[in-house]
mmCIF file with all atom_site columns, C-alpha atoms in Angstrom:
data_model
loop_
_atom_site.group_PDB
_atom_site.id
_atom_site.type_symbol
_atom_site.label_atom_id
_atom_site.label_alt_id
_atom_site.label_comp_id
_atom_site.label_asym_id
_atom_site.label_entity_id
_atom_site.label_seq_id
_atom_site.pdbx_PDB_ins_code
_atom_site.Cartn_x
_atom_site.Cartn_y
_atom_site.Cartn_z
_atom_site.occupancy
_atom_site.B_iso_or_equiv
_atom_site.pdbx_formal_charge
_atom_site.auth_seq_id
_atom_site.auth_comp_id
_atom_site.auth_asym_id
_atom_site.auth_atom_id
_atom_site.pdbx_PDB_model_num
ATOM 1   C CA . MET A 1 1   ? -3.673  -4.656  -3.064  1.00 0.00 ? 1   MET A CA 1
ATOM 2   C CA . VAL A 1 2   ? -6.335  -5.288  -6.164  1.00 0.00 ? 2   VAL A CA 1
ATOM 3   C CA . THR A 1 3   ? -7.916  -2.573  -8.426  1.00 0.00 ? 3   THR A CA 1
ATOM 4   C CA . LYS A 1 4   ? -11.681 -1.800  -9.185  1.00 0.00 ? 4   LYS A CA 1
ATOM 5   C CA . ALA A 1 5   ? -11.144 -3.860  -12.361 1.00 0.00 ? 5   ALA A CA 1
ATOM 6   C CA . GLY A 1 6   ? -10.131 -6.939  -9.932  1.00 0.00 ? 6   GLY A CA 1
ATOM 7   C CA . PHE A 1 7   ? -6.099  -6.598  -11.429 1.00 0.00 ? 7   PHE A CA 1
ATOM 8   C CA . ILE A 1 8   ? -3.792  -7.680  -8.149  1.00 0.00 ? 8   ILE A CA 1
ATOM 9   C CA . LEU A 1 9   ? -1.001  -4.868  -8.297  1.00 0.00 ? 9   LEU A CA 1
ATOM 10  C CA . ALA A 1 10  ? 0.563   -6.333  -5.352  1.00 0.00 ? 10  ALA A CA 1
ATOM 11  C CA . THR A 1 11  ? 0.259   -9.517  -2.544  1.00 0.00 ? 11  THR A CA 1
ATOM 12  C CA . GLY A 1 12  ? 1.411   -9.582  0.765   1.00 0.00 ? 12  GLY A CA 1
ATOM 13  C CA . HIS A 1 13  ? 2.887   -6.026  0.983   1.00 0.00 ? 13  HIS A CA 1
ATOM 14  C CA . THR A 1 14  ? 1.747   -2.493  -0.156  1.00 0.00 ? 14  THR A CA 1
ATOM 15  C CA . ARG A 1 15  ? 4.266   -1.830  -2.866  1.00 0.00 ? 15  ARG A CA 1
ATOM 16  C CA . TRP A 1 16  ? 1.640   -1.660  -5.320  1.00 0.00 ? 16  TRP A CA 1
ATOM 17  C CA . ARG A 1 17  ? 3.543   0.826   -8.127  1.00 0.00 ? 17  ARG A CA 1
ATOM 18  C CA . SER A 1 18  ? 5.284   -2.319  -9.257  1.00 0.00 ? 18  SER A CA 1
ATOM 19  C CA . GLY A 1 19  ? 1.911   -3.958  -10.418 1.00 0.00 ? 19  GLY A CA 1
ATOM 20  C CA . ALA A 1 20  ? 0.879   -0.818  -12.022 1.00 0.00 ? 20  ALA A CA 1
ATOM 21  C CA . VAL A 1 21  ? 1.618   0.852   -15.634 1.00 0.00 ? 21  VAL A CA 1
ATOM 22  C CA . ALA A 1 22  ? 4.176   3.836   -15.248 1.00 0.00 ? 22  ALA A CA 1
ATOM 23  C CA . ARG A 1 23  ? 4.497   6.735   -17.414 1.00 0.00 ? 23  ARG A CA 1
ATOM 24  C CA . THR A 1 24  ? 6.934   9.597   -16.292 1.00 0.00 ? 24  THR A CA 1
ATOM 25  C CA . HIS A 1 25  ? 7.037   13.141  -18.143 1.00 0.00 ? 25  HIS A CA 1
ATOM 26  C CA . GLU A 1 26  ? 9.358   16.263  -17.703 1.00 0.00 ? 26  GLU A CA 1
ATOM 27  C CA . GLN A 1 27  ? 6.325   17.998  -18.639 1.00 0.00 ? 27  GLN A CA 1
ATOM 28  C CA . LEU A 1 28  ? 2.471   17.914  -18.066 1.00 0.00 ? 28  LEU A CA 1
ATOM 29  C CA . PRO A 1 29  ? 0.494   18.731  -21.148 1.00 0.00 ? 29  PRO A CA 1
ATOM 30  C CA . PRO A 1 30  ? -0.051  22.618  -22.285 1.00 0.00 ? 30  PRO A CA 1
ATOM 31  C CA . GLU A 1 31  ? -3.449  22.080  -21.356 1.00 0.00 ? 31  GLU A CA 1
ATOM 32  C CA . HIS A 1 32  ? -3.030  22.020  -18.163 1.00 0.00 ? 32  HIS A CA 1
ATOM 33  C CA . ARG A 1 33  ? -1.358  25.199  -17.765 1.00 0.00 ? 33  ARG A CA 1
ATOM 34  C CA . ILE A 1 34  ? 1.343   23.799  -15.042 1.00 0.00 ? 34  ILE A CA 1
ATOM 35  C CA . THR A 1 35  ? 5.573   24.210  -15.739 1.00 0.00 ? 35  THR A CA 1
ATOM 36  C CA . LEU A 1 36  ? 7.241   21.888  -13.473 1.00 0.00 ? 36  LEU A CA 1
ATOM 37  C CA . HIS A 1 37  ? 10.050  23.483  -12.188 1.00 0.00 ? 37  HIS A CA 1
ATOM 38  C CA . GLU A 1 38  ? 13.798  21.927  -14.205 1.00 0.00 ? 38  GLU A CA 1
ATOM 39  C CA . GLY A 1 39  ? 14.760  18.822  -12.281 1.00 0.00 ? 39  GLY A CA 1
ATOM 40  C CA . LEU A 1 40  ? 11.238  17.731  -11.596 1.00 0.00 ? 40  LEU A CA 1
ATOM 41  C CA . ALA A 1 41  ? 9.235   14.933  -13.486 1.00 0.00 ? 41  ALA A CA 1
ATOM 42  C CA . VAL A 1 42  ? 6.028   13.604  -12.795 1.00 0.00 ? 42  VAL A CA 1
ATOM 43  C CA . THR A 1 43  ? 4.888   9.789   -13.024 1.00 0.00 ? 43  THR A CA 1
ATOM 44  C CA . ALA A 1 44  ? 1.437   8.335   -13.488 1.00 0.00 ? 44  ALA A CA 1
ATOM 45  C CA . TYR A 1 45  ? 0.238   5.171   -12.391 1.00 0.00 ? 45  TYR A CA 1
ATOM 46  C CA . PHE A 1 46  ? -2.698  3.148   -14.424 1.00 0.00 ? 46  PHE A CA 1
ATOM 47  C CA . CYS A 1 47  ? -4.394  0.127   -13.549 1.00 0.00 ? 47  CYS A CA 1
ATOM 48  C CA . PRO A 1 48  ? -2.943  -2.137  -16.446 1.00 0.00 ? 48  PRO A CA 1
ATOM 49  C CA . ALA A 1 49  ? -6.815  -3.685  -16.904 1.00 0.00 ? 49  ALA A CA 1
ATOM 50  C CA . SER A 1 50  ? -8.879  -0.742  -17.045 1.00 0.00 ? 50  SER A CA 1
ATOM 51  C CA . GLY A 1 51  ? -6.495  2.198   -17.783 1.00 0.00 ? 51  GLY A CA 1
ATOM 52  C CA . THR A 1 52  ? -7.826  4.058   -14.784 1.00 0.00 ? 52  THR A CA 1
ATOM 53  C CA . LEU A 1 53  ? -5.372  6.322   -12.948 1.00 0.00 ? 53  LEU A CA 1
ATOM 54  C CA . LEU A 1 54  ? -4.338  5.090   -9.762  1.00 0.00 ? 54  LEU A CA 1
ATOM 55  C CA . GLY A 1 55  ? -1.779  7.580   -8.532  1.00 0.00 ? 55  GLY A CA 1
ATOM 56  C CA . LEU A 1 56  ? 0.173   10.456  -9.692  1.00 0.00 ? 56  LEU A CA 1
ATOM 57  C CA . ASP A 1 57  ? 4.068   11.408  -8.310  1.00 0.00 ? 57  ASP A CA 1
ATOM 58  C CA . VAL A 1 58  ? 6.115   14.170  -8.677  1.00 0.00 ? 58  VAL A CA 1
ATOM 59  C CA . HIS A 1 59  ? 9.959   13.600  -8.102  1.00 0.00 ? 59  HIS A CA 1
ATOM 60  C CA . GLU A 1 60  ? 13.130  14.613  -9.298  1.00 0.00 ? 60  GLU A CA 1
ATOM 61  C CA . ARG A 1 61  ? 13.998  13.321  -12.558 1.00 0.00 ? 61  ARG A CA 1
ATOM 62  C CA . ALA A 1 62  ? 16.734  11.246  -11.540 1.00 0.00 ? 62  ALA A CA 1
ATOM 63  C CA . ALA A 1 63  ? 14.895  9.573   -8.926  1.00 0.00 ? 63  ALA A CA 1
ATOM 64  C CA . ARG A 1 64  ? 12.489  6.699   -8.818  1.00 0.00 ? 64  ARG A CA 1
ATOM 65  C CA . PRO A 1 65  ? 9.429   7.912   -7.005  1.00 0.00 ? 65  PRO A CA 1
ATOM 66  C CA . PRO A 1 66  ? 9.027   6.450   -3.181  1.00 0.00 ? 66  PRO A CA 1
ATOM 67  C CA . GLU A 1 67  ? 6.261   4.408   -1.881  1.00 0.00 ? 67  GLU A CA 1
ATOM 68  C CA . ASP A 1 68  ? 4.295   6.341   0.353   1.00 0.00 ? 68  ASP A CA 1
ATOM 69  C CA . ALA A 1 69  ? 4.521   3.679   3.047   1.00 0.00 ? 69  ALA A CA 1
ATOM 70  C CA . VAL A 1 70  ? 5.372   0.177   2.744   1.00 0.00 ? 70  VAL A CA 1
ATOM 71  C CA . LEU A 1 71  ? 3.584   -2.429  5.056   1.00 0.00 ? 71  LEU A CA 1
ATOM 72  C CA . ASP A 1 72  ? 4.745   -6.232  4.925   1.00 0.00 ? 72  ASP A CA 1
ATOM 73  C CA . LEU A 1 73  ? 1.042   -7.456  5.341   1.00 0.00 ? 73  LEU A CA 1
ATOM 74  C CA . THR A 1 74  ? 2.515   -11.272 5.943   1.00 0.00 ? 74  THR A CA 1
ATOM 75  C CA . SER A 1 75  ? 3.699   -10.050 9.243   1.00 0.00 ? 75  SER A CA 1
ATOM 76  C CA . PHE A 1 76  ? 0.974   -8.056  10.315  1.00 0.00 ? 76  PHE A CA 1
ATOM 77  C CA . GLU A 1 77  ? -1.301  -11.232 9.349   1.00 0.00 ? 77  GLU A CA 1
ATOM 78  C CA . ARG A 1 78  ? 1.339   -13.291 11.417  1.00 0.00 ? 78  ARG A CA 1
ATOM 79  C CA . LEU A 1 79  ? 1.524   -10.697 14.217  1.00 0.00 ? 79  LEU A CA 1
ATOM 80  C CA . TRP A 1 80  ? -2.344  -10.610 14.304  1.00 0.00 ? 80  TRP A CA 1
ATOM 81  C CA . GLN A 1 81  ? -2.849  -14.300 14.622  1.00 0.00 ? 81  GLN A CA 1
ATOM 82  C CA . GLU A 1 82  ? -0.472  -14.552 17.797  1.00 0.00 ? 82  GLU A CA 1
ATOM 83  C CA . GLU A 1 83  ? -2.591  -11.625 19.061  1.00 0.00 ? 83  GLU A CA 1
ATOM 84  C CA . ALA A 1 84  ? -5.582  -13.728 18.846  1.00 0.00 ? 84  ALA A CA 1
ATOM 85  C CA . LEU A 1 85  ? -4.134  -17.027 20.324  1.00 0.00 ? 85  LEU A CA 1
ATOM 86  C CA . ARG A 1 86  ? -2.979  -14.782 22.966  1.00 0.00 ? 86  ARG A CA 1
ATOM 87  C CA . GLN A 1 87  ? -6.594  -13.640 24.123  1.00 0.00 ? 87  GLN A CA 1
ATOM 88  C CA . HIS A 1 88  ? -8.037  -17.177 23.361  1.00 0.00 ? 88  HIS A CA 1
ATOM 89  C CA . ASN A 1 89  ? -5.166  -18.363 26.208  1.00 0.00 ? 89  ASN A CA 1
ATOM 90  C CA . VAL A 1 90  ? -6.038  -15.374 28.669  1.00 0.00 ? 90  VAL A CA 1
ATOM 91  C CA . SER A 1 91  ? -9.693  -16.399 28.390  1.00 0.00 ? 91  SER A CA 1
ATOM 92  C CA . ALA A 1 92  ? -9.229  -19.615 28.553  1.00 0.00 ? 92  ALA A CA 1
ATOM 93  C CA . HIS A 1 93  ? -6.940  -19.203 31.636  1.00 0.00 ? 93  HIS A CA 1
ATOM 94  C CA . ASN A 1 94  ? -9.233  -16.757 33.312  1.00 0.00 ? 94  ASN A CA 1
ATOM 95  C CA . GLU A 1 95  ? -12.469 -19.540 32.925  1.00 0.00 ? 95  GLU A CA 1
ATOM 96  C CA . GLY A 1 96  ? -10.542 -21.784 34.681  1.00 0.00 ? 96  GLY A CA 1
ATOM 97  C CA . GLU A 1 97  ? -9.833  -19.466 37.637  1.00 0.00 ? 97  GLU A CA 1
ATOM 98  C CA . ASP A 1 98  ? -11.496 -20.479 40.939  1.00 0.00 ? 98  ASP A CA 1
ATOM 99  C CA . ASN A 1 99  ? -13.752 -17.324 41.620  1.00 0.00 ? 99  ASN A CA 1
ATOM 100 C CA . GLY A 1 100 ? -14.985 -18.123 45.037  1.00 0.00 ? 100 GLY A CA 1
ATOM 101 C CA . SER A 1 101 ? -13.905 -16.801 48.352  1.00 0.00 ? 101 SER A CA 1
ATOM 102 C CA . ASP A 1 102 ? -11.988 -18.695 51.370  1.00 0.00 ? 102 ASP A CA 1
#
């Protein structure tokens, strides 16, 4: 996962938060006029190269924000390659069949 600035946040998986700069706050700045419930915090994630805000999570103060979805992209790539090989083998088999009638 790469930011617009070209900074690599994650490779082979979608856990990009671990590569971002994280700042956790128990209250938002007063100018936002948003009060968090007691026990909640907000974590903002920024691109380390540009400082661009990448995401914002509201979560329990004692808990780390969970990943939205964790995909093992290396497994996906392997499965995709296996499917492409299977399709190739099916095509080769079909081309080798005798399509004439008896």
